XYZ file of C-alpha atoms in Angstrom:
703
model
C 134.790 126.822 44.831
C 132.999 124.713 47.383
C 133.011 125.795 51.001
C 134.102 122.313 52.007
C 136.973 122.533 54.516
C 140.429 121.797 53.233
C 143.962 122.950 52.630
C 144.767 126.254 50.975
C 147.684 127.354 48.850
C 149.227 129.439 51.645
C 149.462 126.476 53.979
C 146.552 127.396 56.180
C 143.549 125.137 56.688
C 139.852 125.821 56.578
C 137.117 124.870 59.011
C 133.364 125.250 58.610
C 131.500 127.224 61.258
C 128.008 125.895 61.736
C 126.579 122.453 61.076
C 124.538 120.711 58.452
C 120.850 121.587 58.711
C 120.098 117.867 58.787
C 122.542 117.123 61.597
C 120.961 116.057 64.889
C 120.631 118.585 67.691
C 121.388 117.511 71.222
C 118.183 116.604 73.036
C 119.463 116.479 76.592
C 119.988 112.713 76.958
C 122.592 112.174 79.652
C 123.349 108.779 81.099
C 123.610 109.799 84.726
C 121.378 112.488 86.202
C 119.831 113.088 89.620
C 116.260 112.053 90.162
C 113.723 114.874 89.706
C 113.245 116.862 92.898
C 116.589 115.765 94.347
C 119.847 117.689 94.374
C 122.934 116.022 92.869
C 124.841 114.490 95.770
C 127.998 113.234 94.086
C 130.693 114.738 91.907
C 129.661 112.539 88.976
C 126.023 113.603 89.214
C 126.933 117.289 89.356
C 129.248 116.960 86.360
C 126.595 115.180 84.311
C 123.968 117.709 85.285
C 126.283 120.572 84.333
C 127.063 118.848 81.038
C 123.359 118.484 80.326
C 122.647 122.125 81.101
C 125.517 123.462 78.980
C 124.554 121.236 76.064
C 120.948 122.391 76.263
C 122.020 126.054 76.113
C 124.395 125.446 73.205
C 121.806 123.365 71.385
C 119.214 126.116 71.685
C 121.678 128.652 70.314
C 122.560 126.275 67.474
C 118.884 125.989 66.498
C 118.617 129.786 66.377
C 121.719 129.975 64.206
C 120.284 127.445 61.774
C 117.010 129.348 61.567
C 118.797 132.639 60.854
C 121.404 131.438 58.372
C 121.846 129.291 55.296
C 124.748 126.903 54.807
C 127.776 127.060 57.139
C 130.354 129.794 56.723
C 133.991 128.717 56.312
C 136.696 129.881 58.709
C 140.401 129.360 58.023
C 143.108 128.870 60.628
C 146.832 128.372 61.101
C 149.162 127.957 64.064
C 149.367 131.032 66.283
C 152.628 133.054 66.112
C 155.390 132.001 68.451
C 155.730 135.445 70.030
C 152.341 134.870 71.663
C 152.628 131.172 72.448
C 156.298 130.954 73.434
C 158.932 128.564 72.094
C 159.022 126.407 75.191
C 155.362 125.623 75.718
C 154.207 123.738 72.676
C 153.953 126.197 69.772
C 156.005 123.963 67.451
C 154.109 120.863 68.507
C 150.869 122.676 67.787
C 152.128 123.673 64.310
C 153.105 120.085 63.566
C 149.767 118.769 64.749
C 147.955 121.191 62.461
C 150.185 120.331 59.512
C 149.747 116.582 59.887
C 146.040 116.571 60.684
C 143.241 116.317 58.170
C 141.117 119.468 57.672
C 139.630 120.813 60.911
C 135.871 120.503 60.390
C 133.627 122.173 62.963
C 130.566 120.603 61.360
C 131.908 117.266 62.567
C 133.140 115.986 65.943
C 136.180 118.345 66.086
C 138.532 115.434 66.708
C 141.516 117.235 65.181
C 141.079 120.512 67.039
C 140.365 118.519 70.193
C 143.627 116.675 69.657
C 145.506 119.959 69.374
C 143.823 121.148 72.562
C 144.612 117.934 74.472
C 148.240 117.740 73.266
C 149.424 120.300 75.791
C 149.717 118.790 79.267
C 148.101 121.808 80.886
C 145.181 121.472 78.408
C 145.231 125.144 77.478
C 144.674 126.626 74.036
C 144.687 130.122 72.521
C 142.364 131.111 69.641
C 143.351 134.358 67.900
C 141.464 136.290 65.240
C 140.514 139.804 64.263
C 137.094 141.226 64.984
C 134.358 139.316 63.161
C 136.592 136.375 62.240
C 134.320 133.808 63.912
C 136.111 133.160 67.218
C 132.936 132.978 69.304
C 131.140 130.640 66.910
C 134.279 128.511 66.750
C 134.543 127.975 70.500
C 130.787 127.401 70.884
C 130.942 124.649 68.287
C 134.108 123.341 69.931
C 132.319 123.103 73.293
C 129.257 121.453 71.774
C 131.301 118.935 69.807
C 133.336 117.903 72.855
C 130.201 117.443 74.928
C 128.521 115.378 72.208
C 131.576 113.174 71.704
C 130.593 109.516 72.037
C 133.905 108.811 73.791
C 133.173 111.269 76.601
C 134.396 110.114 80.015
C 133.809 111.395 83.522
C 137.489 112.328 83.775
C 137.189 115.039 81.114
C 136.411 118.614 82.161
C 133.047 120.075 81.137
C 133.541 123.037 78.768
C 131.710 126.159 79.976
C 131.845 129.496 78.122
C 132.543 132.665 80.112
C 132.503 136.192 78.643
C 135.592 138.000 79.887
C 134.255 141.523 79.352
C 132.844 141.692 82.877
C 135.984 140.503 84.701
C 138.060 143.043 86.630
C 141.363 141.289 87.404
C 142.413 144.108 89.757
C 139.487 143.330 92.082
C 138.846 139.588 91.666
C 141.064 136.633 90.925
C 140.253 134.574 87.850
C 139.374 131.556 89.956
C 136.939 133.463 92.190
C 135.371 135.186 89.179
C 134.812 131.843 87.433
C 133.231 130.414 90.571
C 130.887 133.397 90.894
C 129.801 133.177 87.221
C 129.289 129.426 87.480
C 127.047 129.897 90.532
C 125.110 132.684 88.776
C 124.376 130.695 85.622
C 123.948 127.321 87.344
C 122.533 128.036 90.820
C 122.372 124.363 91.800
C 126.180 124.547 92.028
C 125.917 127.307 94.654
C 125.005 124.714 97.291
C 127.560 124.603 100.056
C 129.671 121.593 100.966
C 130.905 120.928 104.507
C 134.230 122.749 104.892
C 134.765 122.856 101.087
C 132.911 125.922 99.872
C 130.337 125.417 97.126
C 130.065 122.781 94.440
C 131.065 125.421 91.881
C 134.309 126.084 93.770
C 134.962 122.369 93.989
C 134.530 121.858 90.228
C 136.754 124.830 89.325
C 139.560 124.124 91.794
C 139.710 120.405 90.954
C 139.919 121.095 87.204
C 136.556 119.577 86.295
C 135.559 122.657 84.253
C 137.215 123.674 80.997
C 136.907 127.468 81.198
C 136.370 128.859 77.699
C 137.206 132.541 78.171
C 135.698 134.399 75.240
C 136.665 137.967 74.380
C 139.908 138.904 76.127
C 139.985 141.984 73.870
C 136.574 143.042 75.262
C 138.230 144.048 78.519
C 139.412 147.589 79.202
C 142.921 148.092 77.853
C 144.412 148.999 81.221
C 143.257 145.603 82.493
C 145.288 143.610 79.960
C 148.546 143.394 82.010
C 146.954 142.200 85.293
C 144.677 139.836 83.377
C 147.657 138.297 81.576
C 149.406 137.784 84.910
C 146.362 135.900 86.206
C 146.182 133.807 83.032
C 149.869 132.961 83.186
C 149.462 131.646 86.733
C 146.254 129.730 85.971
C 147.183 126.030 85.686
C 143.712 124.602 85.106
C 141.912 123.670 81.827
C 141.486 126.801 79.728
C 140.677 128.058 76.223
C 141.109 131.774 75.488
C 139.935 133.857 72.510
C 141.356 137.275 71.688
C 142.399 139.683 68.982
C 146.127 139.631 68.228
C 146.754 143.255 69.241
C 145.245 142.761 72.714
C 148.165 140.447 73.535
C 150.837 142.734 72.071
C 152.269 143.504 75.517
C 153.466 139.896 75.849
C 157.184 139.291 75.486
C 158.378 136.196 73.562
C 159.629 134.685 76.804
C 156.189 135.176 78.378
C 154.152 133.296 75.779
C 150.847 132.003 77.055
C 150.105 128.557 75.589
C 149.663 126.769 72.226
C 147.094 128.179 69.864
C 145.609 128.742 66.443
C 144.930 131.951 64.559
C 141.875 132.474 62.357
C 142.693 134.005 58.976
C 140.678 135.837 56.333
C 138.173 134.322 53.962
C 139.125 133.868 50.323
C 137.345 135.312 47.310
C 136.047 131.819 46.526
C 134.460 131.676 49.984
C 132.657 134.964 49.356
C 131.480 134.073 45.868
C 130.214 130.668 47.026
C 128.073 132.443 49.593
C 126.864 135.390 47.478
C 126.543 134.150 43.900
C 123.107 132.625 44.496
C 121.805 136.190 44.500
C 121.779 137.661 40.991
C 122.242 141.176 42.401
C 125.786 140.260 43.417
C 126.872 138.809 40.073
C 128.203 142.044 38.460
C 129.884 143.116 41.695
C 131.608 139.747 42.075
C 132.803 139.975 38.484
C 134.523 143.283 39.246
C 135.989 141.939 42.479
C 137.487 138.953 40.647
C 138.802 140.875 37.650
C 142.056 141.836 39.389
C 141.817 145.183 37.647
C 143.474 146.978 40.518
C 140.463 149.182 41.187
C 140.878 150.688 44.683
C 137.115 150.507 45.301
C 136.927 146.826 44.352
C 139.984 145.995 46.478
C 138.526 147.897 49.417
C 135.174 146.088 49.223
C 136.890 142.723 48.775
C 138.895 143.359 51.949
C 135.743 144.199 53.888
C 134.124 140.900 52.847
C 136.994 138.745 54.142
C 135.492 138.155 57.620
C 132.466 135.919 58.277
C 130.724 138.752 60.136
C 130.960 141.229 57.249
C 129.989 138.569 54.743
C 126.872 137.897 56.796
C 126.171 141.622 57.033
C 126.538 141.927 53.242
C 123.795 139.335 52.841
C 121.610 141.246 55.281
C 122.291 144.479 53.367
C 121.047 142.981 50.117
C 118.099 141.210 51.778
C 116.915 144.537 53.225
C 116.744 146.047 49.731
C 120.239 147.461 49.379
C 121.927 147.362 45.965
C 125.398 145.742 45.995
C 126.429 148.205 43.279
C 125.875 150.955 45.869
C 128.600 149.385 48.016
C 131.073 149.705 45.147
C 130.058 153.333 44.651
C 130.465 153.954 48.366
C 133.880 152.256 48.297
C 135.098 154.792 45.735
C 134.726 157.684 48.172
C 134.723 156.020 51.604
C 137.125 154.202 53.841
C 136.970 150.556 54.832
C 135.522 151.563 58.215
C 132.684 153.492 56.529
C 131.852 150.491 54.371
C 131.705 148.229 57.417
C 129.435 150.700 59.225
C 127.118 150.753 56.227
C 126.838 146.983 56.272
C 126.258 146.909 60.024
C 123.536 149.546 59.672
C 121.570 147.239 57.377
C 121.296 144.444 59.944
C 118.586 145.860 62.219
C 116.229 147.000 59.400
C 116.537 143.598 57.765
C 116.053 141.709 61.029
C 112.953 143.707 61.996
C 111.422 143.974 58.517
C 107.830 142.652 58.961
C 107.759 141.392 55.365
C 110.855 139.266 55.989
C 109.688 138.036 59.425
C 106.096 136.979 58.839
C 106.414 134.180 61.391
C 107.013 136.640 64.232
C 103.852 137.057 66.387
C 102.011 140.291 65.698
C 102.286 141.459 69.289
C 106.080 141.420 68.959
C 106.457 143.132 65.603
C 108.594 145.993 66.764
C 109.432 148.590 64.119
C 113.048 148.721 62.945
C 113.384 152.359 64.015
C 112.176 151.770 67.567
C 114.064 148.489 67.915
C 117.267 150.169 66.704
C 116.818 152.935 69.289
C 116.260 150.481 72.149
C 119.111 148.213 71.065
C 121.291 151.298 70.808
C 120.476 152.187 74.400
C 121.378 148.644 75.530
C 124.674 148.800 73.629
C 125.454 152.234 75.068
C 124.585 150.949 78.549
C 127.138 148.133 78.171
C 129.928 150.437 77.029
C 129.187 153.048 79.685
C 128.886 150.382 82.363
C 132.410 149.216 81.618
C 133.739 152.773 81.568
C 132.003 153.663 84.837
C 133.659 150.704 86.527
C 137.085 152.118 85.778
C 138.792 155.502 86.093
C 137.135 158.440 84.357
C 139.875 158.672 81.753
C 139.903 154.947 80.995
C 139.069 153.851 77.472
C 136.832 150.779 77.785
C 135.751 148.381 75.049
C 132.442 147.647 76.699
C 130.953 144.890 78.827
C 129.246 141.907 77.198
C 126.505 140.770 79.590
C 123.084 142.432 79.558
C 122.136 141.804 83.198
C 118.584 142.818 84.102
C 119.669 143.851 87.612
C 122.221 146.285 86.139
C 119.994 147.954 83.539
C 119.506 151.609 84.379
C 122.610 151.803 86.564
C 124.410 153.950 83.998
C 122.048 156.753 84.996
C 123.758 159.097 87.411
C 123.486 158.098 91.053
C 121.630 161.313 92.026
C 119.052 160.605 89.311
C 118.540 157.062 90.607
C 118.201 158.370 94.166
C 115.538 160.874 93.080
C 113.529 158.299 91.115
C 113.660 155.759 93.961
C 112.890 158.398 96.582
C 109.846 159.681 94.668
C 108.363 156.192 94.422
C 109.122 155.385 98.072
C 107.504 158.616 99.229
C 104.531 158.480 96.871
C 103.089 155.102 97.888
C 102.990 155.373 101.720
C 102.402 159.132 101.646
C 99.345 158.768 99.419
C 97.994 155.925 101.574
C 98.395 157.896 104.822
C 96.827 160.964 103.250
C 93.843 158.964 102.026
C 93.213 157.420 105.458
C 93.501 160.795 107.205
C 91.193 162.414 104.657
C 88.507 159.855 105.497
C 89.017 160.033 109.266
C 89.773 163.751 109.809
C 90.143 167.155 108.165
C 91.114 166.889 104.419
C 93.384 170.009 104.414
C 95.351 168.625 107.325
C 95.492 165.280 105.537
C 97.012 166.898 102.464
C 99.693 168.606 104.541
C 100.478 165.366 106.388
C 100.604 163.469 103.110
C 103.069 165.974 101.653
C 105.312 165.823 104.726
C 105.284 162.024 104.717
C 106.124 161.920 101.020
C 108.953 164.367 101.492
C 110.446 162.713 104.580
C 110.114 159.088 103.456
C 111.224 159.869 99.911
C 114.296 161.752 101.100
C 115.140 158.968 103.539
C 115.003 156.071 101.092
C 116.583 158.129 98.327
C 119.612 158.608 100.594
C 119.537 154.932 101.562
C 119.605 154.016 97.872
C 122.704 156.174 97.472
C 124.453 154.652 100.493
C 123.615 151.106 99.381
C 124.884 151.814 95.857
C 128.161 153.288 97.046
C 128.893 150.876 99.861
C 127.183 147.755 98.400
C 126.195 146.827 101.930
C 124.645 143.438 102.508
C 124.941 142.470 98.847
C 122.394 145.128 97.911
C 121.059 144.954 94.344
C 122.496 141.488 93.772
C 119.957 138.854 92.679
C 119.525 136.082 95.209
C 120.432 132.559 94.137
C 117.871 131.113 96.543
C 114.227 130.236 95.997
C 111.125 130.340 98.201
C 109.634 126.962 99.122
C 107.670 125.751 102.123
C 109.123 122.270 101.774
C 112.274 120.819 100.314
C 114.990 120.957 103.003
C 115.473 119.621 106.482
C 114.762 121.668 109.590
C 118.461 121.582 110.475
C 119.499 123.117 107.133
C 116.838 125.822 107.366
C 117.836 126.662 110.948
C 121.478 126.978 109.930
C 120.533 129.312 107.077
C 118.550 131.540 109.475
C 121.481 131.703 111.892
C 123.917 132.580 109.106
C 121.692 135.384 107.797
C 120.597 136.808 111.156
C 123.587 139.013 112.035
C 124.276 140.356 108.505
C 120.634 141.225 107.811
C 120.034 142.617 111.279
C 123.166 144.767 110.947
C 122.056 146.150 107.597
C 118.597 146.858 109.020
C 120.078 148.629 112.025
C 122.286 150.833 109.844
C 119.413 151.628 107.509
C 117.138 152.378 110.445
C 119.684 154.779 111.893
C 119.766 156.751 108.649
C 115.972 156.575 108.538
C 115.690 157.994 112.053
C 118.240 160.770 111.522
C 116.736 161.994 108.246
C 113.072 161.683 109.205
C 113.575 162.958 112.747
C 115.708 165.836 111.553
C 113.122 166.753 108.944
C 110.282 166.831 111.456
C 112.422 168.809 113.917
C 113.095 171.471 111.306
C 109.399 171.538 110.412
C 108.168 172.141 113.977
C 110.823 174.822 114.508
C 109.545 176.601 111.388
C 106.123 176.533 113.041
C 107.659 178.421 116.006
C 107.634 175.502 118.434
C 110.299 175.769 121.176
C 113.548 173.941 120.568
C 112.973 171.330 123.339
C 109.954 170.086 121.360
C 112.079 169.802 118.232
C 114.824 168.029 120.182
C 112.330 165.600 121.714
C 110.855 164.811 118.301
C 114.289 164.238 116.828
C 115.272 162.028 119.778
C 112.124 159.915 119.400
C 112.930 159.179 115.768
C 116.603 158.671 116.556
C 115.512 155.792 118.792
C 112.537 154.596 116.741
C 114.442 154.493 113.432
C 117.126 151.982 114.481
C 114.488 149.890 116.278
C 112.354 149.752 113.122
C 115.384 148.926 110.986
C 116.580 146.249 113.424
C 113.133 144.683 113.477
C 113.006 144.716 109.669
C 116.407 143.025 109.456
C 115.393 140.322 111.939
C 112.138 139.659 110.085
C 113.966 139.368 106.747
C 116.459 136.998 108.381
C 113.605 134.832 109.655
C 112.203 134.679 106.118
C 115.362 132.710 105.274
C 113.486 129.763 106.790
C 111.522 129.646 103.508
C 114.596 129.909 101.264
C 116.004 126.805 99.567
C 118.680 126.034 96.993
C 117.752 125.952 93.315
C 117.050 122.528 91.836
C 119.159 121.309 88.899
C 116.176 120.462 86.672
C 114.901 124.038 86.826
C 115.964 126.250 83.911
C 118.064 129.325 84.523
C 117.446 132.231 82.188
C 117.208 135.964 82.704
C 113.423 135.655 83.042
C 113.643 132.713 85.457
C 116.118 134.533 87.691
C 113.938 137.644 87.621
C 110.805 135.716 88.598
C 112.628 133.921 91.391
C 113.899 137.192 92.851
C 110.472 138.780 92.470
C 108.963 136.001 94.585
C 111.607 136.372 97.297
C 111.318 140.175 97.443
C 107.500 140.170 97.485
C 107.463 137.647 100.338
C 109.979 139.730 102.273
C 108.081 142.972 101.618
C 104.762 141.445 102.664
C 106.091 139.952 105.898
C 108.103 143.049 106.856
C 105.229 145.389 106.019
C 102.666 143.418 108.010
C 104.853 142.862 111.069
C 106.176 146.418 111.337
C 102.893 148.021 110.320
C 100.950 146.123 112.958
C 103.634 146.634 115.591
C 104.114 150.350 115.015
C 100.387 150.989 114.595
C 99.629 149.167 117.851
C 102.273 151.167 119.728
C 100.955 154.506 118.452
C 97.377 153.464 119.201
C 98.365 152.641 122.766
C 99.801 156.134 123.363
C 97.819 158.394 121.019
C 94.630 156.558 120.131
C 93.276 154.668 117.145
C 92.735 157.783 114.986
C 96.491 158.311 114.806
C 97.554 154.673 115.198
C 95.790 153.422 112.044
C 97.419 155.813 109.548
C 100.731 155.520 111.401
C 100.699 151.723 111.086
C 99.716 151.846 107.424
C 102.345 154.458 106.642
C 105.129 152.685 108.522
C 104.301 149.285 107.003
C 104.122 150.579 103.455
C 107.167 152.828 103.829
C 109.430 150.084 105.147
C 108.068 147.450 102.733
C 108.358 149.601 99.606
C 111.623 151.206 100.690
C 113.239 147.870 101.514
C 111.954 146.472 98.225
C 113.664 149.207 96.208
C 116.974 148.262 97.854
C 116.886 144.831 96.164
C 117.797 143.760 92.635
C 114.177 143.200 91.608
C 112.963 146.396 93.296
C 115.536 148.537 91.533
C 114.628 146.815 88.257
C 110.959 147.729 88.754
C 111.766 151.363 89.543
C 114.284 151.958 86.772
C 113.563 149.437 84.017
C 109.810 148.892 84.269
C 108.909 152.506 85.063
C 111.537 155.166 84.465
C 113.360 153.959 81.335
C 110.119 153.273 79.403
C 108.693 156.626 80.558
C 111.815 158.340 79.232
C 111.623 156.379 75.947
C 114.909 154.527 76.350
C 113.395 151.034 76.599
C 110.009 149.510 75.701
C 107.380 148.832 78.337
C 107.671 145.086 77.748
C 111.411 144.834 78.253
C 111.531 141.070 78.790
C 109.437 140.404 75.685
C 111.695 142.662 73.632
C 114.895 140.978 74.833
C 113.520 137.504 74.197
C 112.300 138.597 70.763
C 115.754 140.000 69.943
C 117.217 136.633 70.912
C 114.758 134.831 68.629
C 115.705 137.141 65.734
C 119.413 136.484 66.175
C 120.419 139.917 67.497
C 121.062 138.638 71.028
C 122.016 135.290 72.462
C 121.144 133.867 75.875
C 124.120 132.980 78.054
C 122.835 131.491 81.293
C 121.101 134.216 83.290
C 122.093 137.064 80.947
C 121.748 138.184 77.340
C 124.613 139.135 75.026
C 124.845 140.786 71.638
C 125.637 138.053 69.144
C 128.101 140.320 67.317
C 130.395 142.661 69.265
C 130.963 144.825 66.182
C 127.208 145.311 65.788
C 126.942 146.244 69.468
C 129.649 148.872 69.072
C 128.032 150.304 65.951
C 124.613 150.519 67.619
C 126.184 152.323 70.572
C 127.955 154.755 68.248
C 124.767 155.484 66.298
C 122.819 155.942 69.521
C 125.319 158.422 70.867
C 125.172 160.390 67.634
C 121.359 160.306 67.743
C 121.315 158.277 64.562
C 119.032 155.397 63.694
C 120.163 152.491 61.516
C 118.480 153.208 58.213
C 117.368 150.976 55.403
C 119.882 150.003 52.832
C 121.145 152.810 50.693
C 120.386 153.040 47.015
C 117.647 150.798 45.753
């Protein structure tokens, strides 16, 4: 049987996921776009720029899919059940539209599915399907087809895909969460409008964005009820994907909106995809014999989703014998069979003989890649669990955010790692200067005390910042550093807006700095049998000096806002781009703060105690504040945890960015704006399970 879409005997219809290899890929041609170097000034320009950016991302993902797969996989659908859509909000109309329409073909312009979507006045649609049924591929092709439609008008909302796994409806409304994600992935929309918020808020509130919410079932189960309440009250363009059971708490009278449900593949679909390989011929004969063999029925059931059918191909391509799957089916459950197929994906994907085009410097071994991917998958699941109550069962987050990697380590461990680095750099520098200028034994003691005091101070600050999230700590900035690009009035306003918040954070941090460092030195001099007034005086000096240093640091960082500008629309936004942008901002801030405070503090000490003490004091203060403040940023924490500690502990490779980009090129991950995601949620869950059990995905079974 051909995989051409069409009607089936049970009344359902088939759609093809993917597109012809000879079909054109979107090249980014948009009629209206802002001139290079200029921000979009009108609603139309912003909408066209957003459309161009979304199409470029979808087009890149489509190219990767074509490179990793053969001909398109079929997906079958029918009208969603009325208990989930409700009798009064278009379920019957949706069923009629599906029955009267010609086959829904995702390789084409999606006119029929688009008509079903547009039939409801609220322009909301539900896409149901079990795990691996092709929901994500379906909505990505839906978005791309709508954007490429020749009849596109400025009145239509721009479809943008959002992964729901990171939304906490108990803390953030759906509207605010969508605005935040839109600003993160498209920073040019974070520009503020007079008295109207940002452009992103304007587009969401006015209904100019079709929010494609992918993966409702990826949320923690205790979040389903509040999330459904938000969705029921959301009256803007929307498309939602979910597994059926995740919506089981809905009552018939509370149906969401019209929808379709993806159904299983047929045996003809499987045989059309697998019969080109002679190794599958005897297995397919047994599956089609209708002999009633439990093993054959079990394997046939496993192969009824596009994901498992793809994994079966990967199993055979990695050297696995399809006959082994039948043997395994005789003594194993359906879940064990699916795990076995998932385990074959990483060895096949990272097999050097099957990936000769991959550059030599990125030929990671399957064993090491499986371990690192397992850590990333475990990080996502633990990150979701950590965000909820300890006894909450979480499905796992979806977004691999570089600024969150390493945060599933315990907070005390992160404080120790950050404190050691903060103490090591300035302490070693002060010790080296004192060793050259004075007695080496005394220099070693001073170096140790500086390391201990500074490390303890910034370790505690890291803990406070993590718990309280003061000043947006550890959040990547959506600004960029440029000397030119905005008017003096705009830059002055930005400095004024950042002055009080940054100065307040600096003052609070300086107070902690003074208390910890002053208290440490007071204890030290008392252990040396100095009288208590000396200890009290030393503590009082630092109690005053600490807040002054912190306040000065906050003011300097606020003044650096003069160099910050909004992102330009023509600049790409990927995980690497966002990382580089934040690295530039943090390095500029560290350099300016270190120089200003180092020179100021060193000059003050020189005035009272002489140059011999003023030089090391200035160097130590400048480095301590610069490095310590740097570790309290998104990029600084990434350097400490992801570039140093996680590779040292073997949990990630040294070239993390290269590995993530390589995994995207191989089809394991996809890029979604400024983050990465596992292309298959089932594969992510299996990698996390194997990692927790200290397993490695092994090569395919019996040969």
